[in-house]
Amino acid sequence: MHDAPPANASQSTVRPAKALRKLGLVRDIDLALHLPLRYEDETRIVKLSEVREGDTVQIEGVVTACEVKISGHRQLLVTLDDGSDTCTLRFFSFYPAQQKALAVGNRIRVRGEIKVVLPG
């Protein structure tokens, strides 16, 4: 590949080309297969029985309980069952529309970090 830009190339096309070359993106296929630095795969759904504390995962399940708890400030607590285990989702900031979408019986997909919180 030539380092010098074509004679008819404008400044607006030369800069991006240099930046892409710096990332090692020389061919069209390089660009198509490139994953950003902080890429997170959001296509994989994980069973709750397979997760560990600290994992960032995406789970899908049925809402079995949904309640607003007031202990200092309002929290929406949602219990989710994916067929292998259950977990509690805790929302510190929520709107009525979100509360309605998280109604008992609804199937939802959520993504986040698994944290073990002791009751009390």
Coordinates of N, CA, C and O in Angstrom, one line a residue:
M1 N 0.8 -1.2 0.0 CA 0.0 0.0 0.0 C 0.9 1.2 0.0 O 1.9 1.3 0.7
H2 N 0.5 2.2 -0.7 CA 1.3 3.5 -0.8 C 1.0 4.4 0.4 O -0.1 4.5 0.9
D3 N 2.0 5.0 0.9 CA 1.9 5.9 2.0 C 1.4 7.3 1.5 O 0.7 8.0 2.3
A4 N 1.7 7.7 0.3 CA 1.3 9.0 -0.2 C -0.2 8.9 -0.7 O -0.6 8.0 -1.3
P5 N -1.0 9.9 -0.3 CA -2.4 9.9 -0.7 C -2.4 10.2 -2.2 O -1.5 10.8 -2.8
P6 N -3.5 9.8 -2.9 CA -3.7 10.2 -4.3 C -3.7 11.7 -4.5 O -4.0 12.4 -3.6
A7 N -3.3 12.2 -5.7 CA -3.2 13.6 -5.9 C -4.6 14.3 -5.8 O -4.6 15.5 -5.4
N8 N -5.7 13.6 -6.1 CA -7.0 14.3 -6.0 C -7.6 14.1 -4.6 O -8.8 14.4 -4.4
A9 N -7.0 13.5 -3.6 CA -7.5 13.3 -2.3 C -7.6 14.6 -1.5 O -6.6 15.4 -1.5
S10 N -8.7 14.8 -0.9 CA -8.9 16.1 -0.1 C -8.4 15.8 1.3 O -8.2 14.6 1.7
Q11 N -8.2 16.8 2.1 CA -7.7 16.7 3.5 C -8.7 15.9 4.3 O -8.3 15.2 5.2
S12 N -10.0 16.0 4.0 CA -11.0 15.3 4.8 C -11.0 13.8 4.5 O -11.6 13.1 5.4
T13 N -10.4 13.3 3.5 CA -10.3 11.9 3.3 C -9.0 11.3 3.7 O -8.8 10.1 3.9
V14 N -8.0 12.2 3.7 CA -6.6 11.7 4.1 C -6.5 11.4 5.6 O -6.0 10.4 6.0
R15 N -7.0 12.3 6.4 CA -6.9 12.1 7.9 C -7.6 10.8 8.3 O -7.0 10.0 9.1
P16 N -8.8 10.5 7.9 CA -9.4 9.2 8.4 C -8.6 8.0 7.8 O -8.5 7.0 8.5
A17 N -8.1 8.1 6.6 CA -7.3 7.0 6.1 C -6.1 6.7 6.9 O -5.7 5.6 7.2
K18 N -5.4 7.8 7.4 CA -4.2 7.6 8.2 C -4.6 7.0 9.6 O -3.9 6.1 10.1
A19 N -5.7 7.4 10.1 CA -6.2 6.9 11.4 C -6.5 5.4 11.3 O -6.2 4.6 12.2
L20 N -7.2 5.0 10.2 CA -7.5 3.6 10.0 C -6.2 2.8 9.8 O -6.1 1.7 10.4
R21 N -5.3 3.3 9.1 CA -4.0 2.6 8.9 C -3.3 2.4 10.2 O -2.7 1.3 10.5
K22 N -3.3 3.4 11.1 CA -2.7 3.3 12.4 C -3.3 2.2 13.3 O -2.6 1.6 14.1
L23 N -4.6 1.9 13.1 CA -5.3 0.9 13.8 C -5.0 -0.5 13.1 O -5.5 -1.5 13.6
G24 N -4.3 -0.5 12.0 CA -4.1 -1.8 11.3 C -5.2 -2.2 10.4 O -5.3 -3.3 10.0
L25 N -6.1 -1.2 10.1 CA -7.2 -1.5 9.2 C -6.9 -1.0 7.8 O -7.1 0.1 7.4
V26 N -6.3 -1.9 7.0 CA -5.8 -1.6 5.7 C -6.8 -2.1 4.6 O -7.1 -1.3 3.7
R27 N -7.4 -3.3 4.8 CA -8.3 -3.8 3.8 C -9.7 -3.7 4.3 O -10.0 -3.4 5.4
D28 N -10.7 -3.8 3.3 CA -12.1 -3.7 3.7 C -12.4 -4.8 4.8 O -13.2 -4.5 5.7
I29 N -11.9 -6.0 4.6 CA -12.2 -7.1 5.6 C -11.7 -6.7 7.0 O -12.3 -7.1 8.0
D30 N -10.6 -6.0 7.1 CA -10.1 -5.6 8.4 C -11.1 -4.7 9.1 O -11.3 -4.9 10.3
L31 N -11.7 -3.8 8.4 CA -12.7 -2.9 9.0 C -13.9 -3.7 9.4 O -14.5 -3.5 10.4
A32 N -14.3 -4.7 8.5 CA -15.5 -5.4 8.8 C -15.4 -6.3 10.1 O -16.3 -6.5 10.8
L33 N -14.2 -6.8 10.3 CA -13.9 -7.7 11.5 C -13.4 -7.0 12.7 O -13.2 -7.6 13.7
H34 N -13.2 -5.7 12.6 CA -12.6 -4.9 13.7 C -13.6 -4.8 14.9 O -14.8 -4.5 14.7
L35 N -13.2 -5.1 16.1 CA -14.0 -5.0 17.3 C -13.4 -3.8 18.1 O -12.2 -3.7 18.3
P36 N -14.3 -2.9 18.6 CA -13.8 -1.8 19.4 C -13.1 -2.2 20.7 O -13.3 -3.4 21.1
L37 N -12.3 -1.4 21.2 CA -11.5 -1.7 22.4 C -12.4 -2.2 23.6 O -12.0 -3.2 24.2
R38 N -13.5 -1.6 23.8 CA -14.3 -1.9 25.0 C -15.5 -2.8 24.5 O -16.6 -2.7 25.1
Y39 N -15.4 -3.5 23.5 CA -16.5 -4.3 22.9 C -17.0 -5.4 24.0 O -16.2 -6.0 24.6
E40 N -18.3 -5.4 24.1 CA -18.9 -6.5 25.0 C -19.9 -7.2 24.2 O -20.8 -6.6 23.6
D41 N -19.8 -8.5 24.2 CA -20.7 -9.4 23.4 C -22.1 -9.4 24.1 O -22.2 -10.0 25.2
E42 N -23.1 -8.9 23.5 CA -24.4 -8.8 24.1 C -25.3 -9.8 23.4 O -26.5 -9.7 23.5
T43 N -24.8 -10.8 22.7 CA -25.6 -11.8 22.1 C -25.7 -13.1 22.9 O -26.6 -13.9 22.6
R44 N -24.9 -13.3 23.9 CA -24.9 -14.5 24.7 C -25.8 -14.4 25.9 O -25.6 -13.5 26.7
I45 N -26.7 -15.3 26.1 CA -27.6 -15.3 27.2 C -27.1 -16.4 28.2 O -26.8 -17.6 27.7
V46 N -26.8 -16.1 29.4 CA -26.2 -17.0 30.4 C -27.3 -17.4 31.4 O -28.1 -16.6 31.8
K47 N -27.2 -18.7 31.8 CA -28.1 -19.2 32.9 C -27.6 -18.7 34.2 O -26.4 -18.6 34.5
L48 N -28.5 -18.4 35.1 CA -28.1 -17.9 36.5 C -27.3 -18.9 37.2 O -26.4 -18.6 38.0
S49 N -27.5 -20.2 37.0 CA -26.8 -21.2 37.7 C -25.3 -21.3 37.3 O -24.5 -21.9 37.9
E50 N -25.0 -20.6 36.2 CA -23.6 -20.6 35.6 C -22.8 -19.4 36.0 O -21.6 -19.3 35.7
V51 N -23.4 -18.4 36.6 CA -22.7 -17.1 36.8 C -22.0 -17.1 38.2 O -22.4 -17.8 39.1
R52 N -21.0 -16.2 38.3 CA -20.3 -16.0 39.5 C -20.3 -14.5 39.9 O -20.5 -13.7 39.0
E53 N -20.1 -14.2 41.1 CA -20.0 -12.8 41.5 C -19.0 -12.1 40.7 O -17.9 -12.6 40.5
G54 N -19.3 -10.9 40.3 CA -18.4 -10.0 39.5 C -18.5 -10.2 38.0 O -18.0 -9.4 37.2
D55 N -19.2 -11.3 37.5 CA -19.4 -11.5 36.1 C -20.4 -10.4 35.6 O -21.3 -10.0 36.2
T56 N -20.1 -9.9 34.4 CA -21.1 -9.1 33.7 C -21.8 -10.0 32.6 O -21.1 -10.5 31.7
V57 N -23.1 -10.2 32.8 CA -23.8 -11.2 32.0 C -25.1 -10.6 31.5 O -25.6 -9.6 32.0
Q58 N -25.7 -11.3 30.5 CA -27.0 -11.0 30.1 C -27.9 -12.3 30.4 O -27.5 -13.4 30.0
I59 N -29.0 -12.0 31.1 CA -29.9 -13.1 31.4 C -31.3 -12.8 30.9 O -31.6 -11.7 30.7
E60 N -32.0 -13.9 30.7 CA -33.4 -13.7 30.3 C -34.3 -14.6 31.2 O -33.9 -15.8 31.5
G61 N -35.4 -14.1 31.6 CA -36.3 -14.9 32.5 C -37.6 -14.2 32.6 O -37.9 -13.2 32.0
V62 N -38.4 -14.8 33.5 CA -39.8 -14.4 33.8 C -39.8 -13.6 35.2 O -39.2 -14.1 36.1
V63 N -40.4 -12.5 35.2 CA -40.6 -11.8 36.5 C -41.6 -12.5 37.4 O -42.7 -12.8 37.0
T64 N -41.1 -12.8 38.6 CA -42.0 -13.5 39.5 C -42.4 -12.6 40.6 O -43.4 -13.0 41.3
A65 N -41.8 -11.5 40.8 CA -42.2 -10.5 41.9 C -41.7 -9.2 41.5 O -40.6 -9.0 40.9
C66 N -42.5 -8.1 41.8 CA -42.1 -6.8 41.5 C -42.7 -5.9 42.6 O -43.9 -5.9 42.8
E67 N -41.9 -5.2 43.4 CA -42.4 -4.4 44.5 C -41.5 -3.1 44.7 O -40.3 -3.1 44.4
V68 N -42.2 -2.1 45.1 CA -41.5 -0.9 45.5 C -41.2 -0.9 47.0 O -42.2 -1.1 47.8
K69 N -40.0 -0.8 47.4 CA -39.6 -0.8 48.8 C -39.1 0.5 49.1 O -38.3 1.1 48.4
I70 N -39.5 1.0 50.3 CA -39.0 2.3 50.7 C -38.2 2.1 52.0 O -38.8 1.8 53.1
S71 N -36.9 2.3 51.9 CA -36.1 2.2 53.1 C -35.0 3.3 52.9 O -34.0 3.1 52.4
G72 N -35.4 4.5 53.3 CA -34.6 5.6 53.1 C -34.9 6.3 51.8 O -35.2 7.5 51.8
H73 N -34.9 5.5 50.7 CA -35.3 6.0 49.4 C -36.0 4.9 48.7 O -35.9 3.7 49.0
R74 N -36.8 5.3 47.6 CA -37.5 4.3 46.9 C -36.6 3.4 46.1 O -35.6 3.9 45.5
Q75 N -36.9 2.1 46.1 CA -36.2 1.1 45.2 C -37.3 0.2 44.6 O -38.2 -0.2 45.2
L76 N -37.0 -0.2 43.4 CA -37.9 -1.2 42.7 C -37.1 -2.5 42.8 O -36.0 -2.6 42.2
L77 N -37.7 -3.5 43.4 CA -37.1 -4.8 43.6 C -37.9 -5.8 42.7 O -39.1 -5.9 42.8
V78 N -37.1 -6.4 41.7 CA -37.8 -7.3 40.8 C -37.1 -8.7 40.9 O -35.9 -8.8 40.9
T79 N -37.9 -9.7 41.1 CA -37.3 -11.1 41.2 C -37.5 -11.7 39.8 O -38.6 -11.7 39.2
L80 N -36.4 -12.3 39.3 CA -36.3 -12.9 38.0 C -36.0 -14.3 38.1 O -35.0 -14.7 38.8
D81 N -36.7 -15.2 37.4 CA -36.5 -16.6 37.4 C -36.2 -17.0 35.9 O -37.0 -16.8 35.0
D82 N -35.0 -17.6 35.7 CA -34.6 -18.0 34.4 C -34.8 -19.6 34.2 O -34.4 -20.1 33.1
G83 N -35.3 -20.2 35.1 CA -35.5 -21.7 35.0 C -34.4 -22.5 35.7 O -34.6 -23.6 36.0
S84 N -33.3 -21.8 35.9 CA -32.2 -22.5 36.6 C -32.0 -22.0 38.0 O -31.4 -22.7 38.9
D85 N -32.4 -20.7 38.2 CA -32.2 -20.1 39.5 C -33.0 -18.7 39.5 O -33.5 -18.4 38.5
T86 N -33.0 -18.0 40.6 CA -33.6 -16.7 40.6 C -32.6 -15.7 41.1 O -31.6 -16.0 41.7
C87 N -32.9 -14.4 40.8 CA -32.1 -13.3 41.3 C -33.0 -12.1 41.5 O -34.1 -12.0 41.0
T88 N -32.5 -11.2 42.2 CA -33.2 -9.9 42.5 C -32.5 -8.8 41.8 O -31.3 -8.6 41.9
L89 N -33.3 -8.0 41.0 CA -32.8 -6.8 40.3 C -33.2 -5.7 41.2 O -34.4 -5.6 41.6
R90 N -32.3 -4.7 41.4 CA -32.6 -3.6 42.3 C -32.4 -2.3 41.4 O -31.3 -2.1 40.9
F91 N -33.5 -1.5 41.3 CA -33.4 -0.3 40.6 C -33.6 0.9 41.6 O -34.6 0.9 42.3
F92 N -32.6 1.8 41.6 CA -32.7 2.9 42.5 C -33.4 4.1 41.9 O -33.9 5.0 42.6
S93 N -33.4 4.1 40.6 CA -34.1 5.2 39.9 C -35.0 4.5 38.8 O -34.5 3.8 37.9
F94 N -36.3 4.8 38.8 CA -37.2 4.2 37.9 C -38.4 5.0 37.6 O -38.7 5.9 38.4
Y95 N -39.1 4.7 36.5 CA -40.3 5.4 36.2 C -41.5 4.5 36.2 O -41.3 3.3 36.1
P96 N -42.7 5.0 36.3 CA -43.9 4.1 36.2 C -43.9 3.2 35.0 O -44.3 2.0 35.1
A97 N -43.5 3.7 33.9 CA -43.5 2.9 32.7 C -42.5 1.7 32.8 O -42.9 0.6 32.3
Q98 N -41.4 1.9 33.5 CA -40.5 0.8 33.7 C -41.1 -0.2 34.7 O -41.0 -1.4 34.5
Q99 N -41.7 0.3 35.7 CA -42.4 -0.6 36.7 C -43.5 -1.4 36.0 O -43.6 -2.6 36.2
K100 N -44.2 -0.8 35.0 CA -45.2 -1.6 34.3 C -44.6 -2.6 33.4 O -45.1 -3.7 33.3
A101 N -43.5 -2.3 32.8 CA -42.8 -3.3 31.9 C -42.2 -4.4 32.6 O -42.0 -5.5 32.1
L102 N -42.0 -4.2 33.9 CA -41.4 -5.3 34.8 C -42.4 -6.0 35.6 O -42.2 -6.5 36.7
A103 N -43.7 -6.0 35.1 CA -44.8 -6.6 35.9 C -44.6 -8.1 35.9 O -44.0 -8.7 35.1
V104 N -45.2 -8.7 37.0 CA -45.1 -10.2 37.2 C -45.7 -10.9 35.9 O -46.7 -10.5 35.4
G105 N -45.0 -11.9 35.5 CA -45.3 -12.7 34.3 C -44.7 -12.3 33.0 O -44.7 -13.1 32.1
N106 N -44.1 -11.1 33.0 CA -43.4 -10.6 31.8 C -42.1 -11.3 31.6 O -41.4 -11.5 32.6
R107 N -41.7 -11.6 30.4 CA -40.4 -12.2 30.1 C -39.5 -11.0 29.7 O -39.8 -10.2 28.8
I108 N -38.3 -10.9 30.4 CA -37.4 -9.8 30.1 C -36.0 -10.3 29.9 O -35.7 -11.4 30.3
R109 N -35.2 -9.4 29.3 CA -33.8 -9.7 29.2 C -33.0 -8.6 29.8 O -33.3 -7.4 29.5
V110 N -32.1 -8.8 30.7 CA -31.3 -7.8 31.4 C -29.8 -8.1 31.3 O -29.4 -9.2 31.1
R111 N -29.1 -7.0 31.4 CA -27.6 -7.2 31.4 C -27.0 -6.4 32.5 O -27.4 -5.2 32.8
G112 N -26.1 -6.9 33.2 CA -25.4 -6.2 34.3 C -24.4 -7.1 35.0 O -24.1 -8.2 34.7
E113 N -23.9 -6.5 36.1 CA -22.9 -7.2 36.9 C -23.5 -7.9 38.0 O -24.4 -7.3 38.7
I114 N -23.1 -9.1 38.3 CA -23.6 -9.9 39.4 C -23.0 -9.5 40.7 O -21.8 -9.5 40.8
K115 N -23.8 -9.2 41.6 CA -23.3 -8.8 43.0 C -24.1 -9.6 44.0 O -25.3 -9.7 43.9
V116 N -23.4 -10.2 44.9 CA -24.0 -10.9 46.0 C -24.2 -9.9 47.2 O -23.2 -9.3 47.7
V117 N -25.4 -9.7 47.6 CA -25.7 -8.8 48.7 C -26.4 -9.6 49.8 O -27.4 -10.3 49.6
L118 N -25.8 -9.6 51.0 CA -26.4 -10.3 52.1 C -27.6 -9.6 52.6 O -27.6 -8.4 52.7
P119 N -28.6 -10.4 53.0 CA -29.8 -9.7 53.5 C -29.6 -9.0 54.8 O -28.8 -9.4 55.6
G120 N -30.3 -8.0 55.0 CA -30.2 -7.3 56.3 C -30.1 -5.8 56.2 O -30.2 -5.0 55.5

